[in-house]
Short mmCIF file of C-alpha atoms and ligand atoms in Angstrom, two decimals:
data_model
loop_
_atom_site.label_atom_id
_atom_site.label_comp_id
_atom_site.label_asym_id
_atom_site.label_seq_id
_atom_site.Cartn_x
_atom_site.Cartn_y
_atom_site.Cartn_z
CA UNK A 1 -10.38 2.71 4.57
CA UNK A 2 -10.03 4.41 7.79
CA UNK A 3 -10.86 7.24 7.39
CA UNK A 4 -11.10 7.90 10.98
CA UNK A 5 -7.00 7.56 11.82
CA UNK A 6 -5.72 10.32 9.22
CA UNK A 7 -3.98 11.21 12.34
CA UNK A 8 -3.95 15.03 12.06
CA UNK A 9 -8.08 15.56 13.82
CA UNK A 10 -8.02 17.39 17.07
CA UNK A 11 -10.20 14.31 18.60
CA UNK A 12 -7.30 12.12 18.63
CA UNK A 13 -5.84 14.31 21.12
CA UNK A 14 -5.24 12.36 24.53
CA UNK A 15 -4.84 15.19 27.42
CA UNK A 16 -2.91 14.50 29.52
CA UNK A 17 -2.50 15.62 32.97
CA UNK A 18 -1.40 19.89 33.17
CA UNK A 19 1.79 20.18 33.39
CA UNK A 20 3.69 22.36 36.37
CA UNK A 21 3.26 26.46 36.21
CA UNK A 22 5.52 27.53 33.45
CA UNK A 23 7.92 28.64 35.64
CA UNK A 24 8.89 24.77 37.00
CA UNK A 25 9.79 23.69 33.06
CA UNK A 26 12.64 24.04 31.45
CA UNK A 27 14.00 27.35 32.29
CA UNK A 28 16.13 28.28 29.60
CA UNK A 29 17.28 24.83 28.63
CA UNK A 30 20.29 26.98 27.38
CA UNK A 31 22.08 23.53 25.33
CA UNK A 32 22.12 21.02 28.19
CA UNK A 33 18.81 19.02 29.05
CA UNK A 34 17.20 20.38 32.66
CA UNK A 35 17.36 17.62 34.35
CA UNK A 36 13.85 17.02 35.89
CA UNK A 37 14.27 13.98 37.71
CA UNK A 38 16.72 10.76 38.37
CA UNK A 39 15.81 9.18 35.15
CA UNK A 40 13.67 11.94 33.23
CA UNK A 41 15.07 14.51 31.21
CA UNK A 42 13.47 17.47 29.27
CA UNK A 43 14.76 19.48 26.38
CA UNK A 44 12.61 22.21 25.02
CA UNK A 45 8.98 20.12 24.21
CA UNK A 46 10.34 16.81 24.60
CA UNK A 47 11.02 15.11 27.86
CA UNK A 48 12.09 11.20 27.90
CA UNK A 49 13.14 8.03 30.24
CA UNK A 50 16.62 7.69 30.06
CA UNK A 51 16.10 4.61 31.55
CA UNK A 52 13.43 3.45 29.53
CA UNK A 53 15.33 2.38 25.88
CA UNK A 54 12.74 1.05 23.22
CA UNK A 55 15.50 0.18 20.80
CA UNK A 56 18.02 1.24 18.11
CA UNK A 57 17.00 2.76 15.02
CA UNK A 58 19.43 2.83 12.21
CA UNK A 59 20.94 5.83 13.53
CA UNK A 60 20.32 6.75 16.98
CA UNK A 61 18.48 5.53 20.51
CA UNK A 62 15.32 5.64 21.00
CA UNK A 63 13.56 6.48 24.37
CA UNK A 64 9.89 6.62 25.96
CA UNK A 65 8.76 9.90 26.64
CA UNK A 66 6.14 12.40 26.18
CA UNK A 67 5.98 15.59 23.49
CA UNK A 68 4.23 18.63 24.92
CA UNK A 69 2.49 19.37 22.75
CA UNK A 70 1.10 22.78 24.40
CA UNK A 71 1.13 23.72 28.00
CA UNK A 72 -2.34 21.43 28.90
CA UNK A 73 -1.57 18.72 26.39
CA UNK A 74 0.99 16.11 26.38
CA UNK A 75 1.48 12.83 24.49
CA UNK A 76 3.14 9.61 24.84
CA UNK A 77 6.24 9.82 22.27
CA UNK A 78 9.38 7.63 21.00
CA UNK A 79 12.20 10.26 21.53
CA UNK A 80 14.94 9.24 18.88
CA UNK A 81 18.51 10.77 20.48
CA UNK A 82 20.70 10.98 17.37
CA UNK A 83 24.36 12.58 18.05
CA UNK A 84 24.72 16.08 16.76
CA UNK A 85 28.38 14.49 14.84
CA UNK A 86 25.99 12.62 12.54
CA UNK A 87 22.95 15.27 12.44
CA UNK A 88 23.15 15.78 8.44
CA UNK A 89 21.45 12.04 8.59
CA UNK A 90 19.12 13.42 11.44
CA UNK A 91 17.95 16.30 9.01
CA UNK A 92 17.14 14.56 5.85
CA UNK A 93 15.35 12.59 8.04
CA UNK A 94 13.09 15.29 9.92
CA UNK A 95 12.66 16.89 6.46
CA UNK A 96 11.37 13.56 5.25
CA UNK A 97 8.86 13.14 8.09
CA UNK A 98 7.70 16.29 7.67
CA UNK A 99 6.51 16.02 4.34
CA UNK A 100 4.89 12.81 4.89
CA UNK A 101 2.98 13.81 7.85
CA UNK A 102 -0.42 13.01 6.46
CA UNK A 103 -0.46 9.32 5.75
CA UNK A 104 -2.51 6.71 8.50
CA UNK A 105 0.14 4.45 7.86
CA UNK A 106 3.16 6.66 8.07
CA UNK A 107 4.70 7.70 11.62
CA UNK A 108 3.38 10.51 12.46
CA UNK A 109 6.26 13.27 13.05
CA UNK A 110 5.67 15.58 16.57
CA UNK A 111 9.09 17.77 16.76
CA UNK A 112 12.58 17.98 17.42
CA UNK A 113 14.81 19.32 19.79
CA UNK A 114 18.43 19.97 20.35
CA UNK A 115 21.02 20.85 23.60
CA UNK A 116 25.06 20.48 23.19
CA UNK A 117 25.30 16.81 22.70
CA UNK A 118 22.01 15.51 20.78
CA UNK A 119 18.81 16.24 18.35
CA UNK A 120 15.82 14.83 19.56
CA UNK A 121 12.90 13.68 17.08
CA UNK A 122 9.83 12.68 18.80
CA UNK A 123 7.31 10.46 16.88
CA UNK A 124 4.17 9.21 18.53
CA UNK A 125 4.72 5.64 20.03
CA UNK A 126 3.28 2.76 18.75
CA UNK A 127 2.11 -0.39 20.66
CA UNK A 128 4.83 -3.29 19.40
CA UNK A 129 6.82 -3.95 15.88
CA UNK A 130 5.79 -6.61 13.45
CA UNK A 131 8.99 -8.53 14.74
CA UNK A 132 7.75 -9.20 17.95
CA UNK A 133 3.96 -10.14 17.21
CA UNK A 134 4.67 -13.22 16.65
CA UNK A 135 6.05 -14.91 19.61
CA UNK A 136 4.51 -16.91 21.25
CA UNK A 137 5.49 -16.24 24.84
CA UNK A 138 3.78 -12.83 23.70
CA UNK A 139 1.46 -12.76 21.16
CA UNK A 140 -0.09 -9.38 20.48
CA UNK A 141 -3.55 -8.97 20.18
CA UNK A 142 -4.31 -7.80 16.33
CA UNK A 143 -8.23 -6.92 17.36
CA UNK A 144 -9.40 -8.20 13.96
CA UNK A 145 -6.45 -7.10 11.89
CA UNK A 146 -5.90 -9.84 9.96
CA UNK A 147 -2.85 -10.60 7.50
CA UNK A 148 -4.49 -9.05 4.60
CA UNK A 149 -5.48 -5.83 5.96
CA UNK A 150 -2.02 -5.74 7.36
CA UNK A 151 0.08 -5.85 4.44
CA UNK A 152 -2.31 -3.77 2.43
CA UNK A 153 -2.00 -1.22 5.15
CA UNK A 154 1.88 -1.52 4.94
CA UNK A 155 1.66 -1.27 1.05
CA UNK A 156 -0.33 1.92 1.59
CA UNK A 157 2.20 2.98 3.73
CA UNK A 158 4.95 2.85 1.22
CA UNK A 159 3.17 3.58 -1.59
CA UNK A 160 2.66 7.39 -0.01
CA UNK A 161 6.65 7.13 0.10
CA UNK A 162 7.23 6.19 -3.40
CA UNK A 163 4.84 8.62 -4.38
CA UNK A 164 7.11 11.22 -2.89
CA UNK A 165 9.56 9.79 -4.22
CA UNK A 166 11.03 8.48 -1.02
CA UNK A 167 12.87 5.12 -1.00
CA UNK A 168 12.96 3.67 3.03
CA UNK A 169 15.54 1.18 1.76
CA UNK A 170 15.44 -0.52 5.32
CA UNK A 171 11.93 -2.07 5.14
CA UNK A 172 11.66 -5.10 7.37
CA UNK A 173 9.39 -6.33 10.26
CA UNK A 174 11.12 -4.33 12.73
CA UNK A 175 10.20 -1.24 11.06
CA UNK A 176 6.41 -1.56 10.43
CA UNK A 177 4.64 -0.68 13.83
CA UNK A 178 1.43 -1.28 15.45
CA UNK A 179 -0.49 1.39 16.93
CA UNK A 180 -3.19 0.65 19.12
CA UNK A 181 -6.21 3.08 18.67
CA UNK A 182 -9.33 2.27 21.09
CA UNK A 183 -11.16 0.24 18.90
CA UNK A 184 -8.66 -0.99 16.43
CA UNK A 185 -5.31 -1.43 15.24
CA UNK A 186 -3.32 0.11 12.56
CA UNK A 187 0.18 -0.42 10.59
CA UNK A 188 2.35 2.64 10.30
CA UNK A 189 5.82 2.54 8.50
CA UNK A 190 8.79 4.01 10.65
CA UNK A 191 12.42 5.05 10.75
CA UNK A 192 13.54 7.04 7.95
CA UNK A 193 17.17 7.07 9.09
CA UNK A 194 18.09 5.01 6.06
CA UNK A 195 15.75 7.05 3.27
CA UNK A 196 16.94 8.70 0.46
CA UNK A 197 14.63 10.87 -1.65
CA UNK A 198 15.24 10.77 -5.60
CA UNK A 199 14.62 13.79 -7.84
CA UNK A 200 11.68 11.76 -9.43
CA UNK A 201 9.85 8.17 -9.81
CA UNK A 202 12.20 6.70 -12.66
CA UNK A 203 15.25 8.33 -10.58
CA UNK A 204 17.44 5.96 -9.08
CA UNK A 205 19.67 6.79 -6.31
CA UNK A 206 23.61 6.40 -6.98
CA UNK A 207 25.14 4.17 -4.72
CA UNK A 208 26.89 3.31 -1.61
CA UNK A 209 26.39 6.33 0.26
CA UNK A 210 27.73 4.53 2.71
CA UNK A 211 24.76 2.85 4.82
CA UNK A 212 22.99 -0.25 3.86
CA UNK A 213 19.82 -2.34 4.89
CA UNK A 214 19.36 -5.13 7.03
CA UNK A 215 21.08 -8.38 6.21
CA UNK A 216 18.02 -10.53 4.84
CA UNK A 217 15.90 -7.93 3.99
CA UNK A 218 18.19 -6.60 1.25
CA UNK A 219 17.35 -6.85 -2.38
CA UNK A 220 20.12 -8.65 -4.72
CA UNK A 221 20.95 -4.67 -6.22
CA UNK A 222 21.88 -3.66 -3.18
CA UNK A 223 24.03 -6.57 -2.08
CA UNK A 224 25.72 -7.18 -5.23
CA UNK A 225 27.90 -4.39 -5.85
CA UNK A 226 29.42 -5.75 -8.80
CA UNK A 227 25.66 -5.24 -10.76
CA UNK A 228 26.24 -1.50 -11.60
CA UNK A 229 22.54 -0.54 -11.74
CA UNK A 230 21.65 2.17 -9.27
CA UNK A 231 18.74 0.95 -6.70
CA UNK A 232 15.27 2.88 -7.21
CA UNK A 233 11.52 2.01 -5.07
CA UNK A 234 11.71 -1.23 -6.30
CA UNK A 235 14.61 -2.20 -2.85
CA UNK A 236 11.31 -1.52 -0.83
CA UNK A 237 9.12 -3.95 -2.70
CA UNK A 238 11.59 -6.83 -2.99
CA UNK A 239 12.17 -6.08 1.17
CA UNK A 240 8.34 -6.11 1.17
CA UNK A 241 8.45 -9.34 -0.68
CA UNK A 242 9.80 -11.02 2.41
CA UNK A 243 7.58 -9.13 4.83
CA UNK A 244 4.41 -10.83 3.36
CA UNK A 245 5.77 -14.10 3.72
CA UNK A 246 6.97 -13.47 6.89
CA UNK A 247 3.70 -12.31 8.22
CA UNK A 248 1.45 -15.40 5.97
CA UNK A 249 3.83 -17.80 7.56
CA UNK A 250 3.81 -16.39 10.96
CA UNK A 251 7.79 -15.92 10.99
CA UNK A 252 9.40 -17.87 8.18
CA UNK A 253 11.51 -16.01 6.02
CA UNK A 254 11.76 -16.90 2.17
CA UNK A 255 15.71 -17.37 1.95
CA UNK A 256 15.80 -19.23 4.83
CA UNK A 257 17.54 -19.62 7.80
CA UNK A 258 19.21 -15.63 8.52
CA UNK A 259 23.36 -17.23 7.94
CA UNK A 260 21.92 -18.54 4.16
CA UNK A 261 19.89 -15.14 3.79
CA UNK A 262 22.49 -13.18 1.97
CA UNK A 263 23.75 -15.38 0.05
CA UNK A 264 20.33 -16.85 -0.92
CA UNK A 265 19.07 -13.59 -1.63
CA UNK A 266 22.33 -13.07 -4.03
CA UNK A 267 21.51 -16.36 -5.52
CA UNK A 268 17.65 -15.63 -6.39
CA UNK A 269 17.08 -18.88 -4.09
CA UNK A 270 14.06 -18.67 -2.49
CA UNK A 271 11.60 -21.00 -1.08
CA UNK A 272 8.22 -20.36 -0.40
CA UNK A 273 6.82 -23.73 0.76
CA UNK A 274 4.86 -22.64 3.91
CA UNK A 275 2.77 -21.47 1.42
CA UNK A 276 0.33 -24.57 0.17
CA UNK A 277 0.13 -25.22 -3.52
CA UNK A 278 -3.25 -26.69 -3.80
CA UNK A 279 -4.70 -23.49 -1.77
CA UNK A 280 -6.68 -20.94 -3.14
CA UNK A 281 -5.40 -17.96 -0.74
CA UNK A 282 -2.09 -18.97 -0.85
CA UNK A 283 -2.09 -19.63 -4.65
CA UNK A 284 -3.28 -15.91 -5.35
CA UNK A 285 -0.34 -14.66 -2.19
CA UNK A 286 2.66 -16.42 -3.73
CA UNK A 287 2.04 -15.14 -7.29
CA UNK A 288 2.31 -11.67 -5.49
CA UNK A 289 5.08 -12.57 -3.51
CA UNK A 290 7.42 -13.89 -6.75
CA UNK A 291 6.94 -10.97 -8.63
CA UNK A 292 8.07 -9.13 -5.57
CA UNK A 293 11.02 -10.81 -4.96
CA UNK A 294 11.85 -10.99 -8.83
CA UNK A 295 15.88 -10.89 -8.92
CA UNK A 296 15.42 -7.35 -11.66
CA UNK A 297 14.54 -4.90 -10.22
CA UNK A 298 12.21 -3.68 -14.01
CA UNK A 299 10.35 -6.75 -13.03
CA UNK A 300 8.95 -6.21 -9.71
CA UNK A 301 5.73 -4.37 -9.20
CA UNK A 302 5.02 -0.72 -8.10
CA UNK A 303 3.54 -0.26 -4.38
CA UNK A 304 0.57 0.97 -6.16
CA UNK A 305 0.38 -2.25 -8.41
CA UNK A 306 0.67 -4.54 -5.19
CA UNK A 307 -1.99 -2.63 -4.21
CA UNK A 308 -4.36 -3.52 -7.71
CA UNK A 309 -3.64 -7.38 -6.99
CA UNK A 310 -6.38 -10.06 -6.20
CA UNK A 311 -4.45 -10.88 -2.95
CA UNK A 312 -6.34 -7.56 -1.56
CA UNK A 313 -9.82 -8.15 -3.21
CA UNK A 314 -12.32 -8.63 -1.41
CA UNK A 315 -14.69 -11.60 -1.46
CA UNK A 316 -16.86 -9.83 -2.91
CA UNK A 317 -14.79 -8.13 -5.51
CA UNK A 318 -13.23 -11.59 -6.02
CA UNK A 319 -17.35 -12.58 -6.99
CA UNK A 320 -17.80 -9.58 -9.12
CA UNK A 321 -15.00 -10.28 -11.27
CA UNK A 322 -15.68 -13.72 -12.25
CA UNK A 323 -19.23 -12.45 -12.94
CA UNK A 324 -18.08 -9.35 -15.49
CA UNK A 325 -15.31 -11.87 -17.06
CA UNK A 326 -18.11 -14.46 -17.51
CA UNK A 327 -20.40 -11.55 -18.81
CA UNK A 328 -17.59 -10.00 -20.87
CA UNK A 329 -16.51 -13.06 -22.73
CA UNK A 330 -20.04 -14.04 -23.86
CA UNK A 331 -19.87 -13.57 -27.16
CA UNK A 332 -16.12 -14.07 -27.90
CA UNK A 333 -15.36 -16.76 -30.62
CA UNK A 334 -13.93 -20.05 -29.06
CA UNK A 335 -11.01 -19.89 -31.30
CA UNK A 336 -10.51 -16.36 -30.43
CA UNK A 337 -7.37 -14.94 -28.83
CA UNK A 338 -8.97 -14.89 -25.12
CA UNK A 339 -10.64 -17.82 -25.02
CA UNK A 340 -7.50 -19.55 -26.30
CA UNK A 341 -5.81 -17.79 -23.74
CA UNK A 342 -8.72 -18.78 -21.23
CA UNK A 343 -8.58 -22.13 -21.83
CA UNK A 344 -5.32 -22.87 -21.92
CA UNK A 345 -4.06 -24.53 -18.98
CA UNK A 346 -7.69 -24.84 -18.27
CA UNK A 347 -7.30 -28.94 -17.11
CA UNK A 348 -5.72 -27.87 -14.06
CA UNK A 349 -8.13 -25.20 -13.25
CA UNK A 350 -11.38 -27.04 -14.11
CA UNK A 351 -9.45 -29.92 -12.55
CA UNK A 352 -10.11 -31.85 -15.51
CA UNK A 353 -14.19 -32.19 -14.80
CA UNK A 354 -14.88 -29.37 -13.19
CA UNK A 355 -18.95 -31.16 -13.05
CA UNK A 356 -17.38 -33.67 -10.78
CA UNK A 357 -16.40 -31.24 -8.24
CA UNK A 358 -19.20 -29.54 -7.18
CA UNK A 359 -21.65 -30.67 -4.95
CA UNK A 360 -24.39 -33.36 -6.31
CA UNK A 361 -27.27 -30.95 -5.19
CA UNK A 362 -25.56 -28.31 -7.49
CA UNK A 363 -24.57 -30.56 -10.13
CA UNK A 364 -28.82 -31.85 -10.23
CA UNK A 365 -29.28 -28.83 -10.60
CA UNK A 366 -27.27 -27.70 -13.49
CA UNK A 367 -28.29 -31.01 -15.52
CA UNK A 368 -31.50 -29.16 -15.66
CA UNK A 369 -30.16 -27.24 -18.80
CA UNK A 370 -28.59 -30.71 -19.91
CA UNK A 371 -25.71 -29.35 -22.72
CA UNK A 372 -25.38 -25.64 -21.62
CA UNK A 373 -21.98 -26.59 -20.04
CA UNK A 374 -19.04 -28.48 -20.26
CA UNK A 375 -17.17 -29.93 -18.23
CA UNK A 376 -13.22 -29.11 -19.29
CA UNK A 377 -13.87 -25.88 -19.86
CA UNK A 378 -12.99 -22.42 -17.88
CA UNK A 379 -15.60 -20.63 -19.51
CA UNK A 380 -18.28 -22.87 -19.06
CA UNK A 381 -17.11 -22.72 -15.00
CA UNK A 382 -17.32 -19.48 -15.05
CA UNK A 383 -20.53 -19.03 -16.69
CA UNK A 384 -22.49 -21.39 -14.42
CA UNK A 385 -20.84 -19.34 -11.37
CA UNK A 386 -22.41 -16.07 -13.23
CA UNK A 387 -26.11 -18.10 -13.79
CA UNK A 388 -26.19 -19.35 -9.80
CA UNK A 389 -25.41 -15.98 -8.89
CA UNK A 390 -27.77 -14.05 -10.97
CA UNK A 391 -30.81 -16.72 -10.14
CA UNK A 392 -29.67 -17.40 -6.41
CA UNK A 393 -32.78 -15.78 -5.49
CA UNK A 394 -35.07 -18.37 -7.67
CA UNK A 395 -33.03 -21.29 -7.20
CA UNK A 396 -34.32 -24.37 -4.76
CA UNK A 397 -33.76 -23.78 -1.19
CA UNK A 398 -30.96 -26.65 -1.27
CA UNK A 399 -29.16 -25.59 -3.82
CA UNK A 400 -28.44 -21.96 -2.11
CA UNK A 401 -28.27 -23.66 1.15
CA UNK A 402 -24.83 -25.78 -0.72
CA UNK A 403 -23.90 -22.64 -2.42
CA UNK A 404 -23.79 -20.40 1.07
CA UNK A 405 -25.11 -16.66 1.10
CA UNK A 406 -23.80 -14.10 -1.70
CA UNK A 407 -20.98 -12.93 -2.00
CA UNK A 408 -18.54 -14.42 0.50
CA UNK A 409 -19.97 -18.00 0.95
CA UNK A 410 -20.78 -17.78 -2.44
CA UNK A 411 -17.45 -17.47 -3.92
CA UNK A 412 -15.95 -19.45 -1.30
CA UNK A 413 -17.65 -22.09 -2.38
CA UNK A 414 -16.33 -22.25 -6.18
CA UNK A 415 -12.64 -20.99 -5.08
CA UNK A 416 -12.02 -23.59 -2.39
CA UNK A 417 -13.03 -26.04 -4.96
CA UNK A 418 -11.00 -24.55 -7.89
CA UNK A 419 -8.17 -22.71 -6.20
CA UNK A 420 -6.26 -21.56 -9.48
CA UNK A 421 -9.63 -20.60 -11.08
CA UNK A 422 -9.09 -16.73 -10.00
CA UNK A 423 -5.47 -16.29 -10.45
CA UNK A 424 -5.73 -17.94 -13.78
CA UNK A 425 -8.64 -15.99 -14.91
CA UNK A 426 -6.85 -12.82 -14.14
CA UNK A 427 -3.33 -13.66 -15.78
CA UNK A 428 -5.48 -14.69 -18.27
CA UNK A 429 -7.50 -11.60 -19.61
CA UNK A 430 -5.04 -9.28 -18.28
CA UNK A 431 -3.57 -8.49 -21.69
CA UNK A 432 -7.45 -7.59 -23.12
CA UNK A 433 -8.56 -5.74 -20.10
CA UNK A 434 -9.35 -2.62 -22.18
CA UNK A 435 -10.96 -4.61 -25.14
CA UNK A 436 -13.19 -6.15 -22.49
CA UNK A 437 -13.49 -3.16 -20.38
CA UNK A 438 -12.14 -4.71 -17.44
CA UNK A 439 -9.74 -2.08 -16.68
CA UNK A 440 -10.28 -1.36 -13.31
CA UNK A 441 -9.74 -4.72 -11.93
CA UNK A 442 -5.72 -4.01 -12.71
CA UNK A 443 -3.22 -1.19 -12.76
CA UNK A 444 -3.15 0.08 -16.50
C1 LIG B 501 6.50 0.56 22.85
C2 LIG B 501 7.47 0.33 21.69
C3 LIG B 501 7.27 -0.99 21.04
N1 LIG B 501 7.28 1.39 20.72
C4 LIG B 501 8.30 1.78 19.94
C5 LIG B 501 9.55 1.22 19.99
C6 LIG B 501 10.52 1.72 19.14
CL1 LIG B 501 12.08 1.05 19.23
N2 LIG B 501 10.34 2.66 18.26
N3 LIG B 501 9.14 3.19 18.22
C7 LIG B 501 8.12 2.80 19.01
N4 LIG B 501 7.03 3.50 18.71
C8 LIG B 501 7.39 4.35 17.72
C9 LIG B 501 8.72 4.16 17.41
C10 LIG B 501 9.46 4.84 16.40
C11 LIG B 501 10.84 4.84 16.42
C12 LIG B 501 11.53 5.46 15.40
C13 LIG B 501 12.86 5.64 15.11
N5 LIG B 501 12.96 6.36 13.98
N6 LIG B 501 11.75 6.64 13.53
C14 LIG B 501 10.86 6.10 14.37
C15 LIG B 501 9.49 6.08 14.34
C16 LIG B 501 8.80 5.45 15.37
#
């Protein structure tokens, strides 16, 4: 994706306007800020609003202001002012930034500074945080970011965390920012101030250092002190959990109202009804979200397995799948351990007759080869979905005018109509995805 908004080019540069003859800034800031004007004040490259408050991170204030980034050059900046008393926080934190800095979806670290009183970290601004996008005296304009793309770019986000090893442990909407770029917007992660970094992946960190998360974005490890297993990665995921229901929903959380939230959350009762059950998106999305939000830790997924799910294929990937299962499967025997597994709980998919579904220009058409299907069966589905797409071309004009255009109308078509068919078909070869090679289409 993107390749565009690594973040680190030159041509992302803004310049800004020159800034006064050297001998106008900061002389000798010498530990207390210069004061520049009423409201403005400068320490070292970083200058800031102290009128202008963006918000609270989880352990300082944090400003509008500008980092200079050499004498022509200046950009727009959230100044975090942390208190020098709690700076050992402030430090794991820059160190943490630092070594992220090359992520799209990461903040993007500028510098820090530091008089008597405070340590300044400037990090370029973004536009607005996920909690705010949704409200409806205020609505901020996505610019063709839709839901998907928006989680997967927050998944990306933390999965360049966990690779480092880095647990945010305070992932809610909040946190996950929106940066407007001129022809696009993109999802960055921010505010370390509650990270810890674990010696490696399987690591866990001990607890109760003292801090925790955000009530209602907590997972059940964290809130339960009495379980004595030590939180790893998997806090973010479970947090995530409630982030993508949050954002399908438009603002519902998945333990309800935020005075049940904790105790919910302690409980494993969630409820994930703005979700419909008879939907194919929202079939494939809630799958996702219960593993995330499953009450063990061991049985959530990896960032990087979110990642592999069929909530972020594409249409078209969604298309090519059912075609290589179809193609895959040809020659299995029926009473064979996958198309047993295929099959079962096939009524619900097929929705009994799955010939009764489809459209009668389709179904004419398929009656053609009288006997090649039938009509309870997965396989059989998924095999006539394989034939229309590999003859679309030489098929009647109707019939590819019911069908749409290949891929997206295409599989539209056969997913609106069937909306368990791709879930199931996924949970269902899963387990012989190497005998099949059909590897790639999960995280092995
Ligand atoms: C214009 C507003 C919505 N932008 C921002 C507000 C706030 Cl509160 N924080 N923030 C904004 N852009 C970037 C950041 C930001 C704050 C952080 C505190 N710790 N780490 C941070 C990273 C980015």
């Amino acid at each position: 994706m993107e390749a565009s908004s690594s973040g680190r080019s030159a041509g992302r540069f803004q310049p800004g306007p020159a800034l006064p003859p050297a001998s106008n800034i900061l002389p000798g800031t010498g530990g207390k800020p210069a004061v520049v004007a009423s409201d403005e004040e400068s320490v070292g490259k970083i200058t800031y609003y102290t009128n202008n408050h963006l918000g609270k991170g989880a352990d300082g204030i944090v400003f509008r202001g500008y980092f200079h980034c050499d004498d022509a050059n200046k950009r727009p900046a959230a100044v975090k002012r942390i208190e020098l008393a709690k700076q050992s926080n402030a430090d794991r934190e820059v160190a943490l930034l630092l070594q992220l800095d090359d992520n799209p979806h990461v903040v993007r670290y500028f510098c820090t500074e530091k008089d008597g009183q405070f340590l300044y970290i400037a990090i370029e601004l973004c536009a607005v945080s996920l909690d705010k996008c949704f409200t409806k005296e205020n609505p901020f304009d996505l610019r063709g970011l839709n839901p998907v793309m928006l989680l997967q770019q927050t998944m990306m986000g933390l999965e360049h965390l966990h690779s480092h090893n880095i647990v945010h442990r305070d992932v809610k909407p909040h946190n996950i920012l929106l940066k407007d770029h001129s022809d696009s917007v993109t999802v960055k992660i921010s505010d370390f101030g509650m990270s810890k970094q674990l010696a490696d992946s399987r690591q866990s960190y001990s607890m109760r250092s003292g801090a925790l998360g955000t009530m209602g974005w907590n997972a059940p490890e964290v809130l339960d002190e009495s379980r004595k297993v030590n939180p790893t990665s998997a806090v973010d995921i479970f947090s995530a959990g409630c982030v993508f229901y949050y954002v399908l929903t438009g603002g519902k959380h998945p333990f309800g109202e935020p005075y049940r939230q904790t105790a919910n959350i302690m409980d494993g009762k969630y409820n994930l009804n703005g979700l419909q059950k008879d939907k194919h998106e929202d079939i494939v999305a809630t799958d996702l979200i219960e593993q995330m939000l499953n009450m063990e830790p061991q049985g959530r997924p990896s960032a990087e397995s979110v990642l592999k799910h069929p909530f972020f294929w594409s249409l078209e990937k969604q298309l090519m799948f059912f075609q290589d299962v179809s193609d895959r499967i040809v020659n299995e025997k029926l009473d064979g351990p996958i198309i047993q597994q295929l099959e079962s709980g096939g009524q619900e998919v097929v929705r009994n007759n799955w010939i009764k579904h489809i459209t009668a220009v389709l179904r004419k058409d398929l009656e053609i080869r009288k006997g090649a299907y039938e009509e309870g069966s997965v396989k059989s589905l998924l095999r006539a979905i394989r034939n229309k797409k590999h003859h679309y071309h030489d098929s009647p004009k109707e019939v590819q005018e019911t069908l749409g255009s290949i891929p997206d109308d295409f599989v539209s078509y056969f997913t609106s109509r069937f909306p368990h068919l791709l879930l199931h078909t996924f949970l269902a070869v899963r387990s012989f995805a190497e005998e099949l090679t059909l590897q790639h289409y999960y995280l092995m």
